[in-house]
GROMACS .gro file of C-alpha atoms in nm:
model
  489
    1MET     CA    1  -1.095  10.985   4.274
    2GLU     CA    2  -1.178  10.609   4.175
    3VAL     CA    3  -0.980  10.365   4.309
    4GLU     CA    4  -1.019  10.007   4.206
    5ILE     CA    5  -1.001   9.703   4.538
    6LYS     CA    6  -0.864   9.350   4.391
    7ARG     CA    7  -0.971   9.066   4.595
    8ALA     CA    8  -0.823   8.800   4.603
    9GLU     CA    9  -0.946   8.497   4.489
   10LYS     CA   10  -0.970   8.197   4.740
   11PRO     CA   11  -0.868   7.884   4.598
   12GLU     CA   12  -1.033   7.716   4.440
   13ALA     CA   13  -1.165   7.436   4.729
   14LYS     CA   14  -1.094   7.040   4.605
   15PRO     CA   15  -1.338   6.801   4.552
   16ARG     CA   16  -1.445   6.570   4.852
   17ASP     CA   17  -1.619   6.261   4.901
   18GLU     CA   18  -2.002   6.315   5.101
   19ILE     CA   19  -2.122   6.072   5.288
   20SER     CA   20  -2.401   5.959   5.549
   21VAL     CA   21  -2.351   5.636   5.817
   22THR     CA   22  -2.683   5.540   5.929
   23ARG     CA   23  -2.723   5.204   6.120
   24HIS     CA   24  -3.026   4.989   6.052
   25SER     CA   25  -3.150   4.620   6.145
   26ILE     CA   26  -3.375   4.432   5.948
   27THR     CA   27  -3.575   4.053   6.057
   28VAL     CA   28  -3.512   3.755   5.858
   29ASN     CA   29  -3.639   3.433   5.899
   30GLY     CA   30  -3.668   3.507   6.237
   31GLN     CA   31  -3.294   3.640   6.266
   32THR     CA   32  -3.190   4.022   6.388
   33LEU     CA   33  -2.972   4.137   6.077
   34ASN     CA   34  -2.754   4.494   6.218
   35TYR     CA   35  -2.580   4.619   5.918
   36THR     CA   36  -2.435   4.995   5.866
   37ALA     CA   37  -2.543   5.151   5.566
   38THR     CA   38  -2.265   5.436   5.375
   39ALA     CA   39  -2.441   5.624   5.127
   40GLY     CA   40  -2.264   5.876   4.937
   41THR     CA   41  -2.048   6.041   4.677
   42MET     CA   42  -1.692   5.920   4.616
   43VAL     CA   43  -1.421   6.150   4.441
   44LEU     CA   44  -1.255   5.997   4.151
   45ALA     CA   45  -0.877   6.091   4.062
   46GLU     CA   46  -0.665   5.998   3.764
   47GLU     CA   47  -0.269   6.051   3.776
   48LYS     CA   48  -0.185   6.340   3.599
   49HIS     CA   49   0.164   6.394   3.338
   50ASN     CA   50   0.288   6.657   3.162
   51LYS     CA   51   0.362   6.647   2.812
   52ASP     CA   52   0.714   6.486   2.920
   53GLY     CA   53   0.577   6.188   3.055
   54GLU     CA   54   0.615   6.349   3.433
   55PHE     CA   55   0.376   6.282   3.722
   56ASP     CA   56   0.178   6.563   3.785
   57GLY     CA   57  -0.053   6.506   4.056
   58ASN     CA   58  -0.419   6.390   4.075
   59LEU     CA   59  -0.664   6.546   3.927
   60GLU     CA   60  -1.019   6.480   3.996
   61ARG     CA   61  -1.266   6.409   3.758
   62ALA     CA   62  -1.598   6.252   3.869
   63ARG     CA   63  -1.826   6.204   4.168
   64ILE     CA   64  -1.957   5.868   4.219
   65PHE     CA   65  -2.249   5.814   4.422
   66PHE     CA   66  -2.326   5.448   4.603
   67VAL     CA   67  -2.443   5.326   4.928
   68ALA     CA   68  -2.257   5.037   5.067
   69TYR     CA   69  -2.389   4.743   5.358
   70ALA     CA   70  -2.185   4.534   5.573
   71LEU     CA   71  -2.342   4.377   5.949
   72ASP     CA   72  -2.211   4.400   6.196
   73ASP     CA   73  -1.918   4.253   6.363
   74GLN     CA   74  -1.809   4.079   6.090
   75HIS     CA   75  -1.461   3.931   5.967
   76PRO     CA   76  -1.391   4.141   5.621
   77GLU     CA   77  -1.134   3.778   5.516
   78GLU     CA   78  -1.430   3.540   5.616
   79ARG     CA   79  -1.724   3.803   5.483
   80PRO     CA   80  -1.812   3.785   5.094
   81VAL     CA   81  -1.876   4.167   4.901
   82THR     CA   82  -2.067   4.212   4.615
   83PHE     CA   83  -2.058   4.547   4.414
   84ALA     CA   84  -2.364   4.566   4.191
   85TYR     CA   85  -2.491   4.747   3.908
   86ASN     CA   86  -2.778   4.831   3.677
   87GLY     CA   87  -2.752   4.886   3.331
   88GLY     CA   88  -2.935   5.085   3.043
   89PRO     CA   89  -2.619   5.219   2.944
   90GLY     CA   90  -2.768   5.496   3.135
   91SER     CA   91  -2.930   5.324   3.465
   92PRO     CA   92  -2.865   5.364   3.792
   93SER     CA   93  -2.825   5.051   4.018
   94LEU     CA   94  -3.175   5.124   4.196
   95TRP     CA   95  -3.335   4.804   4.011
   96LEU     CA   96  -3.138   4.596   4.164
   97HIS     CA   97  -3.122   4.779   4.463
   98LEU     CA   98  -3.431   4.782   4.603
   99GLY     CA   99  -3.601   4.550   4.416
  100LEU     CA  100  -3.397   4.221   4.427
  101LEU     CA  101  -3.085   4.260   4.685
  102GLY     CA  102  -3.086   4.509   4.890
  103PRO     CA  103  -3.275   4.576   5.302
  104ARG     CA  104  -3.547   4.692   5.130
  105ARG     CA  105  -3.743   4.674   4.831
  106VAL     CA  106  -4.002   4.855   4.647
  107VAL     CA  107  -4.374   4.738   4.665
  108MET     CA  108  -4.586   4.739   4.365
  109GLY     CA  109  -4.763   4.468   4.267
  110ASP     CA  110  -4.711   4.259   3.956
  111ALA     CA  111  -4.861   4.194   3.605
  112GLY     CA  112  -5.198   4.279   3.605
  113GLN     CA  113  -5.181   4.330   4.042
  114LEU     CA  114  -4.969   4.673   4.017
  115THR     CA  115  -5.067   4.907   4.288
  116GLY     CA  116  -5.069   5.288   4.251
  117PRO     CA  117  -4.964   5.576   4.445
  118PRO     CA  118  -4.817   5.597   4.685
  119TYR     CA  119  -4.618   5.405   4.648
  120GLN     CA  120  -4.434   5.205   5.007
  121LEU     CA  121  -4.111   5.045   5.062
  122THR     CA  122  -4.106   4.732   5.302
  123ASP     CA  123  -3.805   4.586   5.437
  124ASN     CA  124  -3.676   4.286   5.191
  125GLU     CA  125  -3.671   3.943   5.327
  126PHE     CA  126  -3.482   3.817   5.044
  127THR     CA  127  -3.184   4.009   5.087
  128LEU     CA  128  -2.866   3.920   5.002
  129LEU     CA  129  -2.698   4.116   5.286
  130THR     CA  130  -2.789   3.780   5.497
  131HIS     CA  131  -2.471   3.621   5.272
  132THR     CA  132  -2.239   3.912   5.138
  133ASP     CA  133  -2.189   4.338   5.167
  134LEU     CA  134  -2.355   4.472   4.877
  135VAL     CA  135  -2.209   4.776   4.760
  136PHE     CA  136  -2.455   4.976   4.466
  137ILE     CA  137  -2.237   5.159   4.212
  138ASP     CA  138  -2.402   5.461   4.015
  139PRO     CA  139  -2.216   5.496   3.689
  140VAL     CA  140  -2.132   5.857   3.612
  141SER     CA  141  -2.413   6.068   3.512
  142THR     CA  142  -2.646   5.785   3.620
  143GLY     CA  143  -2.825   5.823   3.992
  144TYR     CA  144  -2.644   6.150   4.194
  145SER     CA  145  -2.292   6.061   4.029
  146ARG     CA  146  -2.175   6.364   3.783
  147VAL     CA  147  -1.818   6.471   3.637
  148ILE     CA  148  -1.609   6.703   3.873
  149GLU     CA  149  -1.711   7.021   3.757
  150GLY     CA  150  -1.516   7.159   3.413
  151GLU     CA  151  -1.491   6.866   3.284
  152ASN     CA  152  -1.699   6.672   2.967
  153PRO     CA  153  -1.950   6.427   3.094
  154SER     CA  154  -1.928   6.254   2.768
  155ASP     CA  155  -1.557   6.155   2.826
  156TYR     CA  156  -1.734   5.863   3.057
  157HIS     CA  157  -2.034   5.819   2.795
  158GLY     CA  158  -1.879   5.527   2.639
  159PHE     CA  159  -1.744   5.099   2.643
  160LYS     CA  160  -1.359   5.188   2.759
  161LYS     CA  161  -1.423   5.439   2.970
  162ASP     CA  162  -1.751   5.321   3.191
  163ILE     CA  163  -1.544   4.977   3.263
  164GLU     CA  164  -1.219   5.188   3.372
  165SER     CA  165  -1.389   5.402   3.599
  166VAL     CA  166  -1.648   5.147   3.717
  167GLY     CA  167  -1.395   4.897   3.784
  168ASP     CA  168  -1.148   5.246   3.942
  169PHE     CA  169  -1.422   5.228   4.193
  170ILE     CA  170  -1.417   4.885   4.285
  171ARG     CA  171  -1.052   4.953   4.331
  172LEU     CA  172  -1.049   5.218   4.532
  173TRP     CA  173  -1.317   5.113   4.839
  174THR     CA  174  -1.185   4.777   4.807
  175ALA     CA  175  -0.868   4.985   4.937
  176ARG     CA  176  -1.053   5.202   5.153
  177ALA     CA  177  -1.269   4.948   5.337
  178GLY     CA  178  -0.987   4.689   5.370
  179ARG     CA  179  -1.170   4.469   5.151
  180TRP     CA  180  -0.887   4.325   4.940
  181LEU     CA  181  -0.836   3.967   5.127
  182SER     CA  182  -1.280   3.924   5.085
  183PRO     CA  183  -1.456   3.707   4.897
  184LYS     CA  184  -1.550   3.934   4.558
  185PHE     CA  185  -1.810   3.919   4.292
  186LEU     CA  186  -2.022   4.125   4.096
  187ILE     CA  187  -2.406   4.132   3.985
  188GLY     CA  188  -2.522   4.317   3.710
  189GLU     CA  189  -2.816   4.397   3.476
  190SER     CA  190  -2.874   4.372   3.132
  191TYR     CA  191  -2.565   4.617   3.013
  192GLY     CA  192  -2.444   4.590   3.358
  193THR     CA  193  -2.362   4.190   3.249
  194LEU     CA  194  -2.179   4.331   2.998
  195ARG     CA  195  -2.001   4.558   3.244
  196SER     CA  196  -1.951   4.290   3.458
  197ALA     CA  197  -1.769   4.047   3.166
  198GLY     CA  198  -1.555   4.326   3.023
  199LEU     CA  199  -1.499   4.442   3.426
  200SER     CA  200  -1.403   3.998   3.472
  201GLY     CA  201  -1.095   4.098   3.223
  202TYR     CA  202  -1.033   4.461   3.310
  203LEU     CA  203  -0.972   4.442   3.721
  204GLN     CA  204  -0.777   4.135   3.664
  205GLU     CA  205  -0.528   4.291   3.350
  206ARG     CA  206  -0.469   4.686   3.585
  207HIS     CA  207  -0.540   4.665   3.947
  208GLY     CA  208  -0.473   4.239   3.996
  209LEU     CA  209  -0.793   4.189   4.146
  210PHE     CA  210  -0.926   3.846   4.110
  211LEU     CA  211  -1.319   3.809   4.116
  212ASN     CA  212  -1.458   3.443   4.315
  213GLY     CA  213  -1.741   3.518   4.101
  214LEU     CA  214  -1.985   3.661   3.882
  215MET     CA  215  -2.380   3.729   3.844
  216LEU     CA  216  -2.521   3.806   3.531
  217ILE     CA  217  -2.929   3.907   3.542
  218SER     CA  218  -3.084   3.903   3.216
  219ALA     CA  219  -2.769   3.914   3.016
  220ILE     CA  220  -2.627   3.995   2.665
  221LEU     CA  221  -2.230   3.991   2.562
  222ASP     CA  222  -2.285   3.958   2.249
  223TYR     CA  223  -2.459   4.213   2.047
  224ALA     CA  224  -2.517   3.959   1.728
  225THR     CA  225  -2.759   3.776   1.883
  226VAL     CA  226  -3.048   4.061   1.920
  227ASP     CA  227  -2.944   4.230   1.622
  228THR     CA  228  -3.218   4.231   1.374
  229THR     CA  229  -3.049   4.449   1.102
  230PRO     CA  230  -3.147   4.292   0.681
  231GLY     CA  231  -2.950   3.979   0.714
  232HIS     CA  232  -2.886   3.898   1.014
  233ASP     CA  233  -3.114   3.625   1.093
  234LEU     CA  234  -2.960   3.460   1.439
  235ALA     CA  235  -3.148   3.754   1.617
  236TYR     CA  236  -3.493   3.565   1.449
  237VAL     CA  237  -3.397   3.241   1.627
  238THR     CA  238  -3.308   3.385   1.942
  239HIS     CA  239  -3.598   3.529   2.005
  240LEU     CA  240  -3.852   3.292   1.857
  241PRO     CA  241  -3.909   3.056   2.145
  242THR     CA  242  -3.989   3.428   2.392
  243GLN     CA  243  -4.274   3.490   2.119
  244VAL     CA  244  -4.380   3.125   2.174
  245ALA     CA  245  -4.338   3.151   2.584
  246THR     CA  246  -4.534   3.515   2.574
  247ALA     CA  247  -4.854   3.359   2.354
  248TRP     CA  248  -4.842   3.031   2.624
  249TYR     CA  249  -4.866   3.295   2.919
  250HIS     CA  250  -5.140   3.493   2.707
  251GLY     CA  251  -5.397   3.210   2.651
  252LYS     CA  252  -5.269   3.216   2.286
  253LEU     CA  253  -5.184   2.841   2.278
  254GLY     CA  254  -5.391   2.700   2.524
  255LYS     CA  255  -5.286   2.574   2.869
  256GLN     CA  256  -5.282   2.243   2.815
  257ARG     CA  257  -4.901   2.170   2.749
  258SER     CA  258  -4.696   2.309   3.073
  259LEU     CA  259  -4.466   2.617   3.013
  260GLU     CA  260  -4.126   2.336   2.927
  261THR     CA  261  -4.295   2.217   2.716
  262VAL     CA  262  -4.391   2.442   2.490
  263LEU     CA  263  -4.016   2.591   2.531
  264ARG     CA  264  -3.866   2.283   2.457
  265GLU     CA  265  -4.014   2.244   2.144
  266ALA     CA  266  -3.971   2.629   2.105
  267GLU     CA  267  -3.642   2.563   2.142
  268ALA     CA  268  -3.590   2.225   1.904
  269PHE     CA  269  -3.814   2.407   1.609
  270ALA     CA  270  -3.618   2.756   1.621
  271ASP     CA  271  -3.266   2.555   1.633
  272ASN     CA  272  -3.329   2.322   1.352
  273GLU     CA  273  -3.632   2.343   1.086
  274TYR     CA  274  -3.659   2.752   1.148
  275ALA     CA  275  -3.285   2.808   1.181
  276SER     CA  276  -3.234   2.636   0.878
  277ALA     CA  277  -3.498   2.748   0.689
  278LEU     CA  278  -3.383   3.138   0.785
  279HIS     CA  279  -3.027   3.024   0.600
  280LEU     CA  280  -3.144   2.913   0.300
  281GLY     CA  281  -3.302   3.243   0.220
  282ALA     CA  282  -3.437   3.254  -0.146
  283ARG     CA  283  -3.348   2.879  -0.161
  284LEU     CA  284  -3.686   2.792   0.092
  285THR     CA  285  -3.974   2.636  -0.197
  286PRO     CA  286  -4.248   2.787  -0.116
  287SER     CA  287  -4.433   2.454  -0.001
  288ALA     CA  288  -4.124   2.389   0.196
  289ARG     CA  289  -4.186   2.796   0.339
  290ARG     CA  290  -4.536   2.780   0.433
  291GLN     CA  291  -4.481   2.456   0.669
  292ILE     CA  292  -4.194   2.677   0.822
  293ALA     CA  293  -4.464   2.926   0.853
  294GLN     CA  294  -4.744   2.763   0.935
  295GLN     CA  295  -4.517   2.559   1.202
  296TYR     CA  296  -4.434   2.987   1.346
  297ALA     CA  297  -4.809   3.061   1.353
  298GLN     CA  298  -4.911   2.807   1.566
  299MET     CA  299  -4.677   2.822   1.767
  300THR     CA  300  -4.646   3.156   1.853
  301GLY     CA  301  -5.039   3.224   1.796
  302LEU     CA  302  -5.014   3.428   1.522
  303SER     CA  303  -5.162   3.414   1.211
  304GLU     CA  304  -5.032   3.150   0.924
  305ASN     CA  305  -5.048   3.477   0.682
  306PHE     CA  306  -4.869   3.758   0.876
  307VAL     CA  307  -4.636   3.559   0.964
  308LEU     CA  308  -4.593   3.514   0.595
  309GLN     CA  309  -4.624   3.876   0.497
  310ASN     CA  310  -4.319   3.940   0.758
  311ASP     CA  311  -4.132   3.690   0.541
  312LEU     CA  312  -4.126   3.426   0.853
  313ARG     CA  313  -3.950   3.703   1.022
  314VAL     CA  314  -4.141   3.940   1.270
  315PRO     CA  315  -3.978   4.165   1.453
  316LEU     CA  316  -3.999   4.241   1.812
  317SER     CA  317  -4.215   4.539   1.734
  318ARG     CA  318  -4.469   4.374   1.549
  319PHE     CA  319  -4.467   4.136   1.737
  320CYS     CA  320  -4.615   4.351   2.080
  321LYS     CA  321  -4.813   4.487   1.861
  322GLU     CA  322  -4.955   4.175   1.646
  323LEU     CA  323  -5.048   3.869   1.948
  324LEU     CA  324  -5.331   4.087   2.132
  325ARG     CA  325  -5.452   4.239   1.877
  326ASP     CA  326  -5.799   4.096   1.888
  327GLN     CA  327  -5.786   4.233   2.233
  328GLU     CA  328  -5.664   4.554   2.140
  329LEU     CA  329  -5.388   4.555   2.384
  330THR     CA  330  -4.956   4.528   2.349
  331VAL     CA  331  -4.730   4.296   2.512
  332GLY     CA  332  -4.407   4.437   2.709
  333ARG     CA  333  -4.045   4.451   2.604
  334LEU     CA  334  -3.888   4.375   2.907
  335ASP     CA  335  -4.119   4.162   3.041
  336SER     CA  336  -4.412   4.057   2.867
  337ARG     CA  337  -4.663   3.956   3.038
  338PHE     CA  338  -4.752   4.303   3.095
  339THR     CA  339  -5.049   4.449   2.852
  340GLY     CA  340  -5.018   4.819   2.745
  341ILE     CA  341  -5.322   5.045   2.562
  342ASP     CA  342  -5.208   5.252   2.240
  343ARG     CA  343  -5.375   5.531   2.102
  344ASP     CA  344  -5.380   5.362   1.748
  345ALA     CA  345  -5.496   4.964   1.848
  346GLY     CA  346  -5.460   4.938   1.425
  347GLY     CA  347  -5.118   5.088   1.450
  348SER     CA  348  -4.762   4.851   1.328
  349SER     CA  349  -4.594   4.922   1.662
  350THR     CA  350  -4.629   5.011   2.026
  351ASP     CA  351  -4.641   5.357   2.149
  352TYR     CA  352  -4.427   5.202   2.459
  353ASP     CA  353  -4.369   4.936   2.682
  354PRO     CA  354  -4.609   4.923   2.926
  355SER     CA  355  -4.345   4.684   3.139
  356TYR     CA  356  -4.166   4.967   3.148
  357SER     CA  357  -4.426   5.178   3.301
  358ALA     CA  358  -4.535   4.984   3.566
  359ILE     CA  359  -4.156   4.988   3.727
  360LEU     CA  360  -4.044   5.376   3.664
  361GLY     CA  361  -4.300   5.483   3.916
  362PRO     CA  362  -4.246   5.290   4.215
  363TYR     CA  363  -3.907   5.274   4.144
  364THR     CA  364  -3.793   5.629   4.084
  365ALA     CA  365  -4.012   5.770   4.395
  366THR     CA  366  -3.930   5.512   4.639
  367MET     CA  367  -3.609   5.529   4.574
  368ASN     CA  368  -3.582   5.952   4.593
  369HIS     CA  369  -3.746   5.899   4.949
  370TYR     CA  370  -3.488   5.622   5.067
  371VAL     CA  371  -3.200   5.817   5.017
  372ARG     CA  372  -3.286   6.072   5.198
  373GLN     CA  373  -3.508   6.007   5.468
  374GLU     CA  374  -3.362   5.668   5.584
  375LEU     CA  375  -2.967   5.724   5.442
  376HIS     CA  376  -3.006   6.077   5.527
  377PHE     CA  377  -2.772   6.188   5.274
  378GLU     CA  378  -2.890   6.491   5.050
  379SER     CA  379  -2.845   6.592   4.701
  380ASP     CA  380  -3.089   6.888   4.489
  381LEU     CA  381  -2.966   6.675   4.172
  382ALA     CA  382  -3.238   6.479   4.006
  383TYR     CA  383  -3.206   6.119   4.062
  384GLU     CA  384  -3.121   6.063   3.695
  385VAL     CA  385  -3.333   5.726   3.623
  386LEU     CA  386  -3.246   5.567   3.260
  387SER     CA  387  -3.031   5.900   3.176
  388GLY     CA  388  -3.076   5.975   2.801
  389ARG     CA  389  -2.798   6.214   2.877
  390THR     CA  390  -2.543   5.957   2.850
  391GLN     CA  391  -2.610   5.903   2.459
  392PRO     CA  392  -2.541   5.921   2.226
  393TRP     CA  393  -2.260   5.580   2.391
  394SER     CA  394  -1.974   5.509   2.276
  395PHE     CA  395  -1.858   5.159   2.090
  396LYS     CA  396  -1.548   5.286   1.930
  397ASP     CA  397  -1.358   5.003   2.047
  398PHE     CA  398  -1.565   4.753   1.840
  399GLU     CA  399  -1.627   5.002   1.510
  400ASN     CA  400  -1.696   4.791   1.218
  401ARG     CA  401  -1.839   4.474   1.411
  402HIS     CA  402  -2.016   4.389   1.700
  403VAL     CA  403  -2.041   4.451   2.071
  404ARG     CA  404  -1.902   4.077   2.195
  405VAL     CA  405  -1.704   4.072   2.500
  406SER     CA  406  -1.795   3.716   2.554
  407ASP     CA  407  -1.390   3.656   2.490
  408THR     CA  408  -1.299   3.878   2.762
  409LEU     CA  409  -1.462   3.617   3.042
  410ARG     CA  410  -1.304   3.279   2.852
  411SER     CA  411  -0.995   3.469   2.922
  412ALA     CA  412  -1.038   3.569   3.223
  413MET     CA  413  -1.226   3.254   3.311
  414HIS     CA  414  -0.909   3.071   3.157
  415GLN     CA  415  -0.635   3.297   3.334
  416ASN     CA  416  -0.830   3.304   3.675
  417PRO     CA  417  -1.004   2.918   3.684
  418HIS     CA  418  -1.155   2.964   4.101
  419LEU     CA  419  -1.369   3.207   3.888
  420LYS     CA  420  -1.734   3.173   3.870
  421VAL     CA  421  -2.050   3.221   3.684
  422MET     CA  422  -2.382   3.255   3.735
  423VAL     CA  423  -2.642   3.347   3.486
  424ALA     CA  424  -3.045   3.459   3.508
  425ALA     CA  425  -3.287   3.466   3.330
  426GLY     CA  426  -3.644   3.533   3.248
  427TYR     CA  427  -3.793   3.354   2.994
  428TYR     CA  428  -4.074   3.616   2.928
  429ASP     CA  429  -3.778   3.882   2.839
  430PHE     CA  430  -3.736   4.065   2.521
  431ALA     CA  431  -3.534   4.310   2.586
  432THR     CA  432  -3.205   3.982   2.668
  433PRO     CA  433  -3.420   3.645   2.540
  434TYR     CA  434  -3.258   3.351   2.710
  435TRP     CA  435  -3.242   3.179   2.365
  436ALA     CA  436  -2.970   3.447   2.342
  437MET     CA  437  -2.780   3.424   2.609
  438ARG     CA  438  -2.782   3.072   2.552
  439HIS     CA  439  -2.639   3.089   2.244
  440THR     CA  440  -2.408   3.283   2.398
  441PHE     CA  441  -2.268   3.095   2.620
  442ASP     CA  442  -2.264   2.789   2.424
  443HIS     CA  443  -1.982   3.004   2.212
  444LEU     CA  444  -1.801   3.113   2.439
  445GLN     CA  445  -1.463   2.849   2.398
  446LEU     CA  446  -1.466   2.771   2.701
  447ASN     CA  447  -1.175   2.480   2.808
  448GLN     CA  448  -1.431   2.204   2.889
  449GLN     CA  449  -1.298   2.141   3.204
  450LEU     CA  450  -1.428   2.524   3.357
  451ARG     CA  451  -1.740   2.486   3.194
  452GLY     CA  452  -1.836   2.358   3.580
  453ASN     CA  453  -1.790   2.670   3.667
  454ILE     CA  454  -2.109   2.837   3.533
  455ARG     CA  455  -2.455   2.771   3.652
  456GLU     CA  456  -2.731   2.930   3.504
  457ALA     CA  457  -3.132   2.952   3.656
  458TYR     CA  458  -3.446   3.079   3.459
  459TYR     CA  459  -3.762   3.237   3.584
  460GLU     CA  460  -4.100   3.247   3.457
  461ALA     CA  461  -4.118   3.612   3.461
  462GLY     CA  462  -3.913   3.878   3.276
  463HIS     CA  463  -3.631   4.090   3.290
  464MET     CA  464  -3.664   4.247   3.613
  465MET     CA  465  -3.837   3.897   3.692
  466TYR     CA  466  -3.786   3.987   4.115
  467VAL     CA  467  -4.085   4.178   4.074
  468HIS     CA  468  -4.226   3.786   4.047
  469LEU     CA  469  -4.295   3.724   4.477
  470PRO     CA  470  -4.189   3.321   4.368
  471SER     CA  471  -3.934   3.417   4.080
  472LEU     CA  472  -3.762   3.683   4.396
  473ALA     CA  473  -3.749   3.410   4.667
  474GLN     CA  474  -3.628   3.148   4.406
  475GLN     CA  475  -3.362   3.371   4.292
  476HIS     CA  476  -3.245   3.465   4.633
  477ARG     CA  477  -3.186   3.089   4.671
  478ASP     CA  478  -3.009   3.070   4.375
  479LEU     CA  479  -2.795   3.334   4.425
  480SER     CA  480  -2.744   3.241   4.791
  481GLU     CA  481  -2.580   2.843   4.693
  482PHE     CA  482  -2.411   3.020   4.438
  483ILE     CA  483  -2.179   3.254   4.659
  484GLN     CA  484  -2.130   3.003   4.951
  485TRP     CA  485  -2.004   2.768   4.724
  486ALA     CA  486  -1.774   2.977   4.472
  487SER     CA  487  -1.651   3.173   4.801
  488LYS     CA  488  -1.482   2.824   4.916
  489ALA     CA  489  -1.274   2.853   4.551
   0.00000   0.00000   0.00000
């Protein structure tokens, strides 16, 4: 006789935080900083309600990976704390973490002087830990952050849910760490600046969490400034000064004039004669069209005929391919100081972005090493770097219009007049051109009395301006001064 034995199923364990705490020290300008690093995943839960609207407990939905640094023996109410993340969307926070802010940084060299594998970490003498505690956040599906088993990751792959989940993490971390009375800052890069602007509104309105400051690195708050869909000419105006900077850097304009001089000329031309010519379209006379093409060519190092063939509107991909075609080289998108080599030197677009290739290997290798070997957090998951798993990214909240969060930032500053903003831009950044950022902030419609709450800083580097050591040193000074200024509000 066969007997069927049924074993009682073990109740499924609730997801829990997995945390590693380590202690370290670093010497900066002769001063020893002792600090505690906390690395791991925090479970993010949401309140559940039944069909009748009654509370039905909490539902664990995601694990958020983070690394937090706090100086030892500090008063939490006096010590600022800064929440940091990158963009993509789909990128974890390793770039800001190991490039600019954290106590350890990547050794990778710079344009024309790159180191090769194996890569190294070194103490970061420019760490912002000198002035603020730091919390690095990897949004869902980036780094080691994942949804809980049974949840759909695509729920988090969109503008609104991304802001809500990162904002809810910030609220939860702040409560658990006892930091509600600390000066609080956000620092984001690229899409992370769009996230920061959204968070400035969400944190205030949903959690009553008012911020002291936002630090926007390589900012983009209005996609209209970079949209090159036929019929949208603004992006050609905002990209032109970066084209001129790139041509100057690669010696196409000679070195008799300074970068500052050629940029001021480019900005004036872009905003006046060039913008007017694009606006006129077919009404532009042939002689005026040729004159604009001549000026464009002289400023960018391109040929007049090439500019005319492109109807005065040279797409970014073609510019990156054309500028150094005589040397069979391309220039980078994230940082146009970097050059690459394509399979077909005669093609019309580049095979890859040499500036991204330059940073991908060093940052990925050192981050994977650092988390396990120095922070003692272990996971067999792949550390997702600019993951394609977050695509397609949902912008359904902006259906039939451009993605734009500048008005959210304006509203947050009007409601919290103590909120300060710092914007940092690289002259050689084609991903988020500095003149596009300038256009956005010139059209913020901010009350005139609050214009003084905004600071700007420009660097002779690209999207990740901190890969250029002189820019890294200057950026540390700029960010440190900003935090001291904004913490006094």
